[in-house]
XYZ file of N, CA and C in Angstrom:
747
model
N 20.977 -9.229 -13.924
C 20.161 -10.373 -14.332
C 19.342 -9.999 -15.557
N 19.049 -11.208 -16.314
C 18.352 -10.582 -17.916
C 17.084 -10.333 -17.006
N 15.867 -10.052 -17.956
C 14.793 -9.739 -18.381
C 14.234 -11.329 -17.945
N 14.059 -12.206 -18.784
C 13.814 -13.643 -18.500
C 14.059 -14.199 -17.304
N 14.928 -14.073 -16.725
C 15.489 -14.701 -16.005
C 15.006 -13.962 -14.573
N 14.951 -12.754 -14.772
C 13.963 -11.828 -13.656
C 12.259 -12.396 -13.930
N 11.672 -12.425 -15.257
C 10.347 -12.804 -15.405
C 9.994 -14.784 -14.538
N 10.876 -15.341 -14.666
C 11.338 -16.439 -14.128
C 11.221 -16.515 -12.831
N 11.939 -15.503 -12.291
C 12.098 -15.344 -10.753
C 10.481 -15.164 -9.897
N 10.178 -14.340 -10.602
C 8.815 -13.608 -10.019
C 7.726 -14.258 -10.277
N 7.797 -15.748 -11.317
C 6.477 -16.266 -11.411
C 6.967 -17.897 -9.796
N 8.300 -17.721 -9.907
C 8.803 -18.838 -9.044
C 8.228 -18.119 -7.935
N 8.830 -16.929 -7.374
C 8.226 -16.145 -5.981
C 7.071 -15.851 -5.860
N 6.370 -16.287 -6.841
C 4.624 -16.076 -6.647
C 4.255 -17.721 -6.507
N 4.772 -18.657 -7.316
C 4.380 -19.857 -6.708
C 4.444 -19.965 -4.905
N 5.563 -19.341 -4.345
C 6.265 -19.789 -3.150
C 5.270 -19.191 -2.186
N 4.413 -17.772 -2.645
C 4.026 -16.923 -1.573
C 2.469 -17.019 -1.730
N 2.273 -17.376 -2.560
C 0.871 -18.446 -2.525
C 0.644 -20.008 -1.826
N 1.142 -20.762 -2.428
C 1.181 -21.954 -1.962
C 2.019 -21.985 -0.360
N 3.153 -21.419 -0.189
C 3.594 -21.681 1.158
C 3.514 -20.066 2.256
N 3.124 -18.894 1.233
C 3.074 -18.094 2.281
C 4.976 -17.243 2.174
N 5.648 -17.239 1.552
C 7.313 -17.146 1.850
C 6.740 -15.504 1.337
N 6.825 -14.068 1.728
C 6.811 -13.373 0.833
C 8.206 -12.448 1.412
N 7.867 -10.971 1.137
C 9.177 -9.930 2.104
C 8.964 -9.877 2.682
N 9.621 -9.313 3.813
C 11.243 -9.602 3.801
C 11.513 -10.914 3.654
N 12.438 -10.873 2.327
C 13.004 -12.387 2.545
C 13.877 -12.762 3.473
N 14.265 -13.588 3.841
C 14.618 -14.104 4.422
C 16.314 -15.640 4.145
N 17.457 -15.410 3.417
C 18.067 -16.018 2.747
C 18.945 -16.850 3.546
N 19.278 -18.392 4.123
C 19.884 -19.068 4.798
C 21.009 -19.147 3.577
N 22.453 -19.374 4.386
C 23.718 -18.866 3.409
C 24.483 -20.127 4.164
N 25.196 -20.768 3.343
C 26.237 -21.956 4.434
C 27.484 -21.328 3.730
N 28.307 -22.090 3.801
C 29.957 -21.221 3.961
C 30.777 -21.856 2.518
N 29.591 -22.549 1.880
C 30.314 -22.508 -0.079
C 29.807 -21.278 -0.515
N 28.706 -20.902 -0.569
C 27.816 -19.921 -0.529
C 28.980 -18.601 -0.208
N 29.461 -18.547 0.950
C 29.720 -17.227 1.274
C 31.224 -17.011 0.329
N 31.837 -18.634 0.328
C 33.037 -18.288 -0.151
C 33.075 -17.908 -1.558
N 31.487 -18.396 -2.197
C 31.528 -18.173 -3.756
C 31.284 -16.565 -4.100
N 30.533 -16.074 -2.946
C 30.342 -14.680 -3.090
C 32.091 -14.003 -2.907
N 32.270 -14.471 -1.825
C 34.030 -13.852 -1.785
C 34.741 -14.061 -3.111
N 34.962 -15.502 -3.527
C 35.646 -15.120 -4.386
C 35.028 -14.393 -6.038
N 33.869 -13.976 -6.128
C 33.443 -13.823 -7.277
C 33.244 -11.970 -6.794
N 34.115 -11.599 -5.745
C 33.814 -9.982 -5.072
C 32.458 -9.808 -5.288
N 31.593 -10.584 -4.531
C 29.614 -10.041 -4.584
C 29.423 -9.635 -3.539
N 28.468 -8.467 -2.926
C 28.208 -8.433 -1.683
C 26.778 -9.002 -1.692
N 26.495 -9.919 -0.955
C 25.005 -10.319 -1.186
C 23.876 -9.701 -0.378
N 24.047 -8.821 0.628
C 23.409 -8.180 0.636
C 22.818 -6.955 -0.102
N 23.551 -6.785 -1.147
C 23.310 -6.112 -2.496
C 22.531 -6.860 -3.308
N 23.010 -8.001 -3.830
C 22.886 -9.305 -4.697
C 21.330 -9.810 -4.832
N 20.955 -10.166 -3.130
C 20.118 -11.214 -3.062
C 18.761 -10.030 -3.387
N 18.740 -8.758 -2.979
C 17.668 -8.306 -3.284
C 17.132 -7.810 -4.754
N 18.102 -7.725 -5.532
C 17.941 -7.780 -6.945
C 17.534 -9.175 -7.751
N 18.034 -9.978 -7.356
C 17.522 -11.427 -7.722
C 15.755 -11.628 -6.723
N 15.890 -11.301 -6.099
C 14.160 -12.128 -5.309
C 13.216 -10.808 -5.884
N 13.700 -9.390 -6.074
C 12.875 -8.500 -6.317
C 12.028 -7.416 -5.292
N 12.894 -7.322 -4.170
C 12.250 -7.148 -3.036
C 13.318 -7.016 -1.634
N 13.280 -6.733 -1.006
C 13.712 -6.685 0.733
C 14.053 -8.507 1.337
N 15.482 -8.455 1.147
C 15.869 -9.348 1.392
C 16.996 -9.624 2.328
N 16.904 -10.542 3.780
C 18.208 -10.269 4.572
C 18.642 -12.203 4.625
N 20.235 -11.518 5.125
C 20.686 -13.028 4.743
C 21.064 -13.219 6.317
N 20.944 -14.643 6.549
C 21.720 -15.334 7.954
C 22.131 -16.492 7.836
N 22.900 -16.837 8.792
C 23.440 -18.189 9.232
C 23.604 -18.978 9.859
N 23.697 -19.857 10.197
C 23.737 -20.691 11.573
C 25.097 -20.703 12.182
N 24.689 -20.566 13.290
C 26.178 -20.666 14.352
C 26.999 -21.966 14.072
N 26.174 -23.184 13.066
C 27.435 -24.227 12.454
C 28.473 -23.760 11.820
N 27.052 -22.629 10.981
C 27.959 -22.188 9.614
C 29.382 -21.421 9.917
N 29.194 -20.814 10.574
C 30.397 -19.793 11.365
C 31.161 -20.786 11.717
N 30.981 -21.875 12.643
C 31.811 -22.270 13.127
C 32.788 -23.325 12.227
N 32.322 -23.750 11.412
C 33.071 -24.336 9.906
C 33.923 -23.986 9.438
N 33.473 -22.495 9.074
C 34.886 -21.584 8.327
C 35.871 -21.454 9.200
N 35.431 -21.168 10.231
C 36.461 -20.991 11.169
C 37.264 -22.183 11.246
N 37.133 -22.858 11.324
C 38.033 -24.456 11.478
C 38.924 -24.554 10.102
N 38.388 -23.703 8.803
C 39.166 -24.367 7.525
C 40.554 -23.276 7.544
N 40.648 -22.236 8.463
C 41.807 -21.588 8.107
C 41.687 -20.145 7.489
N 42.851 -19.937 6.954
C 42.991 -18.864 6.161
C 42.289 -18.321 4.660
N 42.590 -19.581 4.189
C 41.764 -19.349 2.857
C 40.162 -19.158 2.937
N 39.360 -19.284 3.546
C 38.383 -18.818 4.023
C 37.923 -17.652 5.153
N 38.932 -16.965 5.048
C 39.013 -15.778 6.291
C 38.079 -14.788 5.863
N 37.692 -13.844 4.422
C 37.086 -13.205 3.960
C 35.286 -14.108 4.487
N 35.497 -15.374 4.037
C 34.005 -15.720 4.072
C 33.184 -15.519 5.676
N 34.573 -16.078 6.274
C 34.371 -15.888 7.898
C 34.190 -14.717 8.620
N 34.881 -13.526 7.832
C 34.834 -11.989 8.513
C 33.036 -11.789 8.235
N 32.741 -12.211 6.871
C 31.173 -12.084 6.155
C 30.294 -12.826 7.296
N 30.573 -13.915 7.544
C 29.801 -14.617 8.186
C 29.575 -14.131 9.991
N 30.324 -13.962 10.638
C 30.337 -13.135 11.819
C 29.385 -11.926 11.845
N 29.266 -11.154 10.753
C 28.665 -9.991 10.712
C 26.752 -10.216 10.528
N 26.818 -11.224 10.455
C 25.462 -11.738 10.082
C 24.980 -11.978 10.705
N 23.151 -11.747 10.793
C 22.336 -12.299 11.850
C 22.843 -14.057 12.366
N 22.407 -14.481 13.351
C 22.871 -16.429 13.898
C 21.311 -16.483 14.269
N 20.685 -17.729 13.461
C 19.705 -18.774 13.725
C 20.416 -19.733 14.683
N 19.391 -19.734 15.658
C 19.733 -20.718 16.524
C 19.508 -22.155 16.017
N 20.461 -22.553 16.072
C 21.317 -24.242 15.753
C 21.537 -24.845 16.607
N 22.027 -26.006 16.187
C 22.584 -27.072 16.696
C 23.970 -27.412 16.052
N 24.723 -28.049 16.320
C 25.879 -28.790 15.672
C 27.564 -27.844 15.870
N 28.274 -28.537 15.513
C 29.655 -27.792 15.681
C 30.628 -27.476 14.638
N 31.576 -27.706 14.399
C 32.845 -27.135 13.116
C 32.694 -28.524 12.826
N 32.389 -29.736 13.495
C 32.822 -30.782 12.612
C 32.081 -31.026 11.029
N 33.104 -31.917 10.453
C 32.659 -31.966 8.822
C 30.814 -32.327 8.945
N 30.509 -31.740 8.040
C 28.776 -32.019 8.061
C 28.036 -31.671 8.884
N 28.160 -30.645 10.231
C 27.486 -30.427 10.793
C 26.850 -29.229 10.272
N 27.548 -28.538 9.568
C 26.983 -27.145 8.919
C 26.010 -27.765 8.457
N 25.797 -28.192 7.234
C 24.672 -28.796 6.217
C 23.873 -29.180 6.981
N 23.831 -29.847 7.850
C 22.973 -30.707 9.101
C 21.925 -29.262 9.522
N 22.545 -28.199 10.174
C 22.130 -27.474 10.788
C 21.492 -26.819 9.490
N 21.691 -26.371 8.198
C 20.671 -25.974 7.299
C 19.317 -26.581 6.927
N 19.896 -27.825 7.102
C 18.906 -28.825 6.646
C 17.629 -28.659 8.131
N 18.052 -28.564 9.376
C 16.943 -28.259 10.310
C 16.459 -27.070 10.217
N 16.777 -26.038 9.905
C 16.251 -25.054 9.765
C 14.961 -24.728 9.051
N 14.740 -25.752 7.962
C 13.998 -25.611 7.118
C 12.922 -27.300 6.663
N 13.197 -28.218 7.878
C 12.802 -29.261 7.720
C 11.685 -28.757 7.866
N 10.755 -30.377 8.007
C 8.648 -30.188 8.640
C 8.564 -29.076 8.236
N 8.171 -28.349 6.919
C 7.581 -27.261 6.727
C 8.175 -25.832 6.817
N 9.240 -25.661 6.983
C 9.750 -24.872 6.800
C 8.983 -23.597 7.250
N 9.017 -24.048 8.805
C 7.860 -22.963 9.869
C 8.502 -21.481 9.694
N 10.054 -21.220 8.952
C 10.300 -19.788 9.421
C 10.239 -19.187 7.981
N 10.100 -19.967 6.957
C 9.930 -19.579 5.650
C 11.475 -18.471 5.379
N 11.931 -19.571 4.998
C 13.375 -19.629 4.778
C 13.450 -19.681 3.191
N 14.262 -19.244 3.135
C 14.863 -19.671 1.348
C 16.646 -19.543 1.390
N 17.310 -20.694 0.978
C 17.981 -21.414 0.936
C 19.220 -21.183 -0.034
N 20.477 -20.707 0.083
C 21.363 -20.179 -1.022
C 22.432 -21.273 -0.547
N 23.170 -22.075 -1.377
C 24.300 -22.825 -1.028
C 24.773 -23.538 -2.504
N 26.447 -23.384 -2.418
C 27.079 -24.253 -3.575
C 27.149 -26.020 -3.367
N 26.987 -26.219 -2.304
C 26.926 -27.627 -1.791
C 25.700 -28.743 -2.679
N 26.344 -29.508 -3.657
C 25.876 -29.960 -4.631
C 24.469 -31.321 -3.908
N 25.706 -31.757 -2.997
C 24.532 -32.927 -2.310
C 23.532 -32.127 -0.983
N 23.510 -31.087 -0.662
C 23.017 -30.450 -0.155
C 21.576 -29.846 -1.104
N 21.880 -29.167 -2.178
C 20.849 -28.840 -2.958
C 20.210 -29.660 -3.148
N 20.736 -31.341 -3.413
C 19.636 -32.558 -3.758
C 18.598 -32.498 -2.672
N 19.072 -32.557 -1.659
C 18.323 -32.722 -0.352
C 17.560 -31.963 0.051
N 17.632 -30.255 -0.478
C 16.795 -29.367 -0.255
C 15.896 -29.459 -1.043
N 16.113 -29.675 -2.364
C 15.010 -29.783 -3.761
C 13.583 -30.842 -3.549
N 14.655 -32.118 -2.285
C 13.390 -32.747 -1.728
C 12.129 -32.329 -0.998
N 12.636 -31.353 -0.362
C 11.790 -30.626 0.531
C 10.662 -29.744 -0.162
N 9.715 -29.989 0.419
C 8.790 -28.780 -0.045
C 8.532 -27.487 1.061
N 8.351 -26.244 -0.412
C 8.275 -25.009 0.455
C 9.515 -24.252 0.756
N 10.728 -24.621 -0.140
C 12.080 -24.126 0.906
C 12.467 -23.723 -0.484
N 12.506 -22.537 -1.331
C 13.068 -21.890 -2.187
C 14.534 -21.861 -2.581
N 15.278 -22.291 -3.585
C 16.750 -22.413 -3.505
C 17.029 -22.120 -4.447
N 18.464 -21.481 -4.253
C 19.081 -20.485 -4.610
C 20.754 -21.167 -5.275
N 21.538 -20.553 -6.253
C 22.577 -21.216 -6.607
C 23.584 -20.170 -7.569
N 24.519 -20.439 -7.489
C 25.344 -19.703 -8.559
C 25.578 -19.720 -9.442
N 25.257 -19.630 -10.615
C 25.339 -19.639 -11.827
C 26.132 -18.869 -13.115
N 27.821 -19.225 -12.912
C 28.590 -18.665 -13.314
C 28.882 -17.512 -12.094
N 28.831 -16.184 -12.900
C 28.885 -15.198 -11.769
C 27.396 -14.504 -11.192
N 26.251 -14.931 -11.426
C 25.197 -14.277 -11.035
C 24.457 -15.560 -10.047
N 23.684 -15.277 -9.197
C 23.061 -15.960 -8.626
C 21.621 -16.376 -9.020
N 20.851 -17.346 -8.832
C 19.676 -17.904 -9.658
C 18.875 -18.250 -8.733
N 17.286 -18.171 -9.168
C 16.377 -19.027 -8.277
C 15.828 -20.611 -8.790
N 16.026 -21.231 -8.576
C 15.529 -22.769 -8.758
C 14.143 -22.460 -9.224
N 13.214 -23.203 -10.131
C 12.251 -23.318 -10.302
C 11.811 -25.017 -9.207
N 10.979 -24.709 -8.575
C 10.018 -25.775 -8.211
C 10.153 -26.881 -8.366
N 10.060 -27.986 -7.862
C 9.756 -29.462 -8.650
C 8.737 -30.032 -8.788
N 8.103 -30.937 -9.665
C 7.065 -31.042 -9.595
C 6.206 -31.800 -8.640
N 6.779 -32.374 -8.045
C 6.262 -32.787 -6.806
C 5.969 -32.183 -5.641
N 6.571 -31.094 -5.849
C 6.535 -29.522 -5.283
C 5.131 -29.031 -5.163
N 5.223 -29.129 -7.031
C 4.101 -27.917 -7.450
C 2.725 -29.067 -6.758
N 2.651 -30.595 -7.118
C 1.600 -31.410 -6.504
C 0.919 -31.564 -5.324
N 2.565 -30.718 -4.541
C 1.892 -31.060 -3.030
C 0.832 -29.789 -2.787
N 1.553 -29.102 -3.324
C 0.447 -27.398 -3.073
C -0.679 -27.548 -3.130
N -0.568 -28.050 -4.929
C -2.566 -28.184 -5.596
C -2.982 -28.967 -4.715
N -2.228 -30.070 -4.162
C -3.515 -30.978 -3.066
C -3.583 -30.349 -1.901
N -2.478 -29.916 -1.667
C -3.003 -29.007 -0.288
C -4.373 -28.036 -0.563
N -4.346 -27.341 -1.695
C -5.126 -26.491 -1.984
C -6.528 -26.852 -1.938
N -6.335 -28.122 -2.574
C -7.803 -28.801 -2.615
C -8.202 -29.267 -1.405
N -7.562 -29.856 -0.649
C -7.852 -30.384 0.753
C -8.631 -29.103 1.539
N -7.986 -28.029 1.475
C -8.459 -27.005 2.071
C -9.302 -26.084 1.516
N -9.908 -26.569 0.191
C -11.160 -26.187 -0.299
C -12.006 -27.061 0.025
N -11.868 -28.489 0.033
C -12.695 -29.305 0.876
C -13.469 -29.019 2.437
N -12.220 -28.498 2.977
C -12.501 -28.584 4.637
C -13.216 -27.564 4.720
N -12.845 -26.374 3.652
C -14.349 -25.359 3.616
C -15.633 -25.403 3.186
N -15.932 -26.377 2.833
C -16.805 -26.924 1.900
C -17.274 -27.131 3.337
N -17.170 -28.331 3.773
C -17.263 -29.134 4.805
C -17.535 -28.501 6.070
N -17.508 -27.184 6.698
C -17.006 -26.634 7.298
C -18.624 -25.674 7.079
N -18.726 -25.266 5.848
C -19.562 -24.200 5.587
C -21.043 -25.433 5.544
N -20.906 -26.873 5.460
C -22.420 -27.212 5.068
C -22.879 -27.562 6.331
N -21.750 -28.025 7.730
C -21.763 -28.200 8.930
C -22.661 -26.734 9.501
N -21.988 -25.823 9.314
C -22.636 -24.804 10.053
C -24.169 -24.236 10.207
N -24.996 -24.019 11.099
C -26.458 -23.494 11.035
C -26.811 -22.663 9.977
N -27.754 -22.773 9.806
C -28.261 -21.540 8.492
C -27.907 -20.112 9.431
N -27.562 -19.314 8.844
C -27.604 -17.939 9.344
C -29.386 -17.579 9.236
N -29.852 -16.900 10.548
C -30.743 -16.293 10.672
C -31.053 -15.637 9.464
N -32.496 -15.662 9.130
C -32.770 -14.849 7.987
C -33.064 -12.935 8.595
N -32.895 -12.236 7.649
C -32.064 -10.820 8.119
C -33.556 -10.193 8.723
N -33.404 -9.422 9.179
C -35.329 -8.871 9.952
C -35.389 -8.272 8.887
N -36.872 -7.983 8.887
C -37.213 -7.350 7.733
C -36.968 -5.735 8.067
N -36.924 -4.994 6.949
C -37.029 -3.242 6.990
C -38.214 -2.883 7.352
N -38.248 -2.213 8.384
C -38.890 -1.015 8.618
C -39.681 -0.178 7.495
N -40.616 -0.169 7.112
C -41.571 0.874 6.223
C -41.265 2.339 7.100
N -41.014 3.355 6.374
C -41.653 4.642 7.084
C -42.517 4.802 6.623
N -43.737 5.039 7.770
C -44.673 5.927 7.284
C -44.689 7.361 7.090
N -45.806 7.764 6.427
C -46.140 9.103 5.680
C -46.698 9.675 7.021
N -45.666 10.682 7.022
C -46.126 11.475 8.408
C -46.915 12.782 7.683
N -47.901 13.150 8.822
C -48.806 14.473 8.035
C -48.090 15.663 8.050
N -48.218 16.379 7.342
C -48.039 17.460 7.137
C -47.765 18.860 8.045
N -46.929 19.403 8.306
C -46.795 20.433 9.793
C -48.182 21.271 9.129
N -49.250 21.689 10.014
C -50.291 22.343 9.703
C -49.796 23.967 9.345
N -48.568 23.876 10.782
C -48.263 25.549 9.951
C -47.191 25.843 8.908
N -47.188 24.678 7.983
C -46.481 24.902 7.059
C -47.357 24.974 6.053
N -48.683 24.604 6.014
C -49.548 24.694 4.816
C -50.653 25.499 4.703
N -50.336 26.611 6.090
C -51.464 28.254 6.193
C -50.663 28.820 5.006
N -51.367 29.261 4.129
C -51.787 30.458 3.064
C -50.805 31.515 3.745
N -50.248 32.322 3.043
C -49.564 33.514 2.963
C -50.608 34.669 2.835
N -50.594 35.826 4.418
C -51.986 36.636 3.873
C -50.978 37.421 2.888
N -51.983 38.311 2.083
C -51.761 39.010 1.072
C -51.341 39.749 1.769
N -50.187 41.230 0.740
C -50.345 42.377 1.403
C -51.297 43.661 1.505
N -51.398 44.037 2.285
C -52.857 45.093 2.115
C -52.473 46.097 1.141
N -53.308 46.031 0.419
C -54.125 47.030 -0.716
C -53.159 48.902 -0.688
N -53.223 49.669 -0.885
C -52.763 50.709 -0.600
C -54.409 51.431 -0.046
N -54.668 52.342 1.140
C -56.015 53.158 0.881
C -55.791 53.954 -0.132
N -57.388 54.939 -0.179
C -57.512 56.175 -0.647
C -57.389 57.409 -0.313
N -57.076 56.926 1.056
C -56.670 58.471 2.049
C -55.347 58.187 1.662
N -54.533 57.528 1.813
C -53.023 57.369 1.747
C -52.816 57.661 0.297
N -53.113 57.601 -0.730
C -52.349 57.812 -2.225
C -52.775 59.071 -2.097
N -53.995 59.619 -1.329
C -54.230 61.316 -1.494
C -53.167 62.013 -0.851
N -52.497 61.185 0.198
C -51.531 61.963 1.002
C -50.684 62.471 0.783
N -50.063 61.202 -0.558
C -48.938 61.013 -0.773
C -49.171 61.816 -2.038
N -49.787 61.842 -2.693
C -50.354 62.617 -4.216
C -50.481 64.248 -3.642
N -50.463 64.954 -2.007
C -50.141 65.934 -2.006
C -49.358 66.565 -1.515
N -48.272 65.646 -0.888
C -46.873 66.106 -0.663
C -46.414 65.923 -1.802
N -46.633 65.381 -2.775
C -45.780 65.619 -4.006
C -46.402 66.872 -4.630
N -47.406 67.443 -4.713
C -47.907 68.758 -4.937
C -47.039 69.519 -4.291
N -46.823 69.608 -2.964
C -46.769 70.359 -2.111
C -44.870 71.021 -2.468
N -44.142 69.965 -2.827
C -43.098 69.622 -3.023
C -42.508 70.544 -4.900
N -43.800 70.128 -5.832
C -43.013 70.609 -6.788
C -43.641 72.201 -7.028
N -44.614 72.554 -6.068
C -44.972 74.102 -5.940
C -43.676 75.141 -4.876
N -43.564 74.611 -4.402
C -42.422 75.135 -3.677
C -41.208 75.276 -4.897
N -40.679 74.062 -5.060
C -39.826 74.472 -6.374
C -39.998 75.267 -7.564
N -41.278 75.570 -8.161
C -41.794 76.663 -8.916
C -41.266 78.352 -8.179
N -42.048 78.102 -6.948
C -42.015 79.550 -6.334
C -40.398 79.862 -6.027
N -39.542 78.803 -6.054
C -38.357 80.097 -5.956
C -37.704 79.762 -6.804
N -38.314 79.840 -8.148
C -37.330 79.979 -9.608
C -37.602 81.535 -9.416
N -38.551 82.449 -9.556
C -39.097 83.468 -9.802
C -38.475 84.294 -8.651
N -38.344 83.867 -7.465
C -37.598 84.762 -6.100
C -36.271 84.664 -6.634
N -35.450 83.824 -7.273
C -33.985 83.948 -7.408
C -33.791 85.145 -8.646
N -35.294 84.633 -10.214
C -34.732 86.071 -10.966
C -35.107 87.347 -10.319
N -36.015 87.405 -9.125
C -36.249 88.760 -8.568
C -34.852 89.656 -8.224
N -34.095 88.511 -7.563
C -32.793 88.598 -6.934
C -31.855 89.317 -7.384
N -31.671 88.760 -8.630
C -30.910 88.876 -9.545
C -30.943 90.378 -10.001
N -32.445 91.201 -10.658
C -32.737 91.843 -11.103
C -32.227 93.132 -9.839
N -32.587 92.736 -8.820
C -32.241 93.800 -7.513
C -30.841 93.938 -7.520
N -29.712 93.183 -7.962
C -28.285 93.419 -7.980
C -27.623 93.767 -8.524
N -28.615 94.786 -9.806
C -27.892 94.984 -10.969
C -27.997 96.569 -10.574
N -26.824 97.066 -11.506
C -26.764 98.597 -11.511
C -27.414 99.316 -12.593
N -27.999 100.451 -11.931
C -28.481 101.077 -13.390
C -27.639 101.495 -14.363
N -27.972 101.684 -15.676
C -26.819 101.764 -16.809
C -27.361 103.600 -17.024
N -26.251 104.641 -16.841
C -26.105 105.603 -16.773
C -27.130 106.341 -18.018
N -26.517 105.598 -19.110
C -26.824 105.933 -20.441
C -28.322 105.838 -20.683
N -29.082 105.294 -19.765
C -30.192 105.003 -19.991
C -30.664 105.892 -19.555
N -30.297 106.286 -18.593
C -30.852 106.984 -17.613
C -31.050 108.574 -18.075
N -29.560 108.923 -19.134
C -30.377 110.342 -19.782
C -31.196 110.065 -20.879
């Protein structure tokens, strides 16, 4: 599908899922021109339909629809093998001529409660759906499949719906009691102060004068000792030596 024709799609599927609510999984009702146009054009539409809507899309049929093809024979055998394999909306109606269409057409009457969207080659069928509002339709177009844009009587019924139901809120909201006005906040008060968080830090005590004397004479005491045995080690020393002969005469 072009570019356009995808930009097309997605402002149509945003009309549909606003105004009526239709979003994913789609949801695609298929009657048996539909299936045969996919047969003969080799489409699988469960491939198909989700590239065209943009999204998660499954297709079904009505147990008319099945039962139609089945009545036309051979030349419709491919559409019929397709159609069997497919979810069945519960219907009404039988193989006779027009009951298929009949049974599409209920599916999606009064509002179109299952939010359906609608694929069929059936020319007087599409008229009849296009009447409807809310029911998205779908068509073949050469070999690609297409989404219908809206009609405008379509798009009219929405905006008044829309408005109606901005009304009834209107209406709805001036009916109702005033909401209670909110309680007021709570002030905290200024709580006092923990008392023993705001006692003074005592100082630390002073050093005495007996104590720096103490300490002022173990360090005396300490580097006199180290004096006195520099002088015991050269004593040492001097005691380990031999006399030198030569001196001696």
């Amino acid at each position: 599908m072009r570019i356009g024709k995808k930009s097309r799609a997605r402002r149509t599927l945003g009309f549909y899922r606003s105004a009526f609510g239709i979003k994913q999984p789609y949801r695609v009702l298929v009657d048996g021109t539909a299936l045969q146009a996919a047969a003969n054009l080799g489409l699988d539409l469960r491939e198909e339909l989700p590239k065209v809507l943009g999204g998660r899309a499954e297709v079904v049929v009505t147990r008319a629809v099945v039962a139609e093809l089945r009545s036309l024979g051979k030349e419709f055998k491919s559409a019929t093998a397709t159609a069997k394999r497919l979810p069945k909306l519960d219907s009404t109606g039988s193989g006779q001529a027009g009951a298929a269409s009949a049974s599409v057409l209920a599916a999606v009457e009064n509002g179109n409660a299952r939010r359906l969207c609608v694929l069929t080659e059936d020319a007087a069928l599409q008229q009849r759906l296009a009447a409807l509002s809310g029911v998205p339709l779908l068509r073949f177009a050469r070999q690609v499949i297409v989404l219908e844009p809206p009609q405008r009587d379509e798009r009219a019924a929405a905006e008044g719906a829309a408005e109606e139901l901005a009304r009834a809120n209107d209406r709805r909201a001036a009916l109702a009691p005033d909401a209670p006005d909110a309680a007021p906040k709570k002030r905290k008060r200024l709580r006092e102060p923990n008392p023993l968080s705001c006692k003074k830090k005592k100082p630390a005590p002073a050093p005495t004068s007996s104590g720096a004397s103490a300490e002022a004479g173990v360090k005396k005491r300490r580097r006199g000792r180290r004096r006195a045995a520099a002088p015991a080690a050269a004593s040492e020393g001097e005691a380990g030596r031999e006399p030198n002969p030569q001196c001696a005469q």
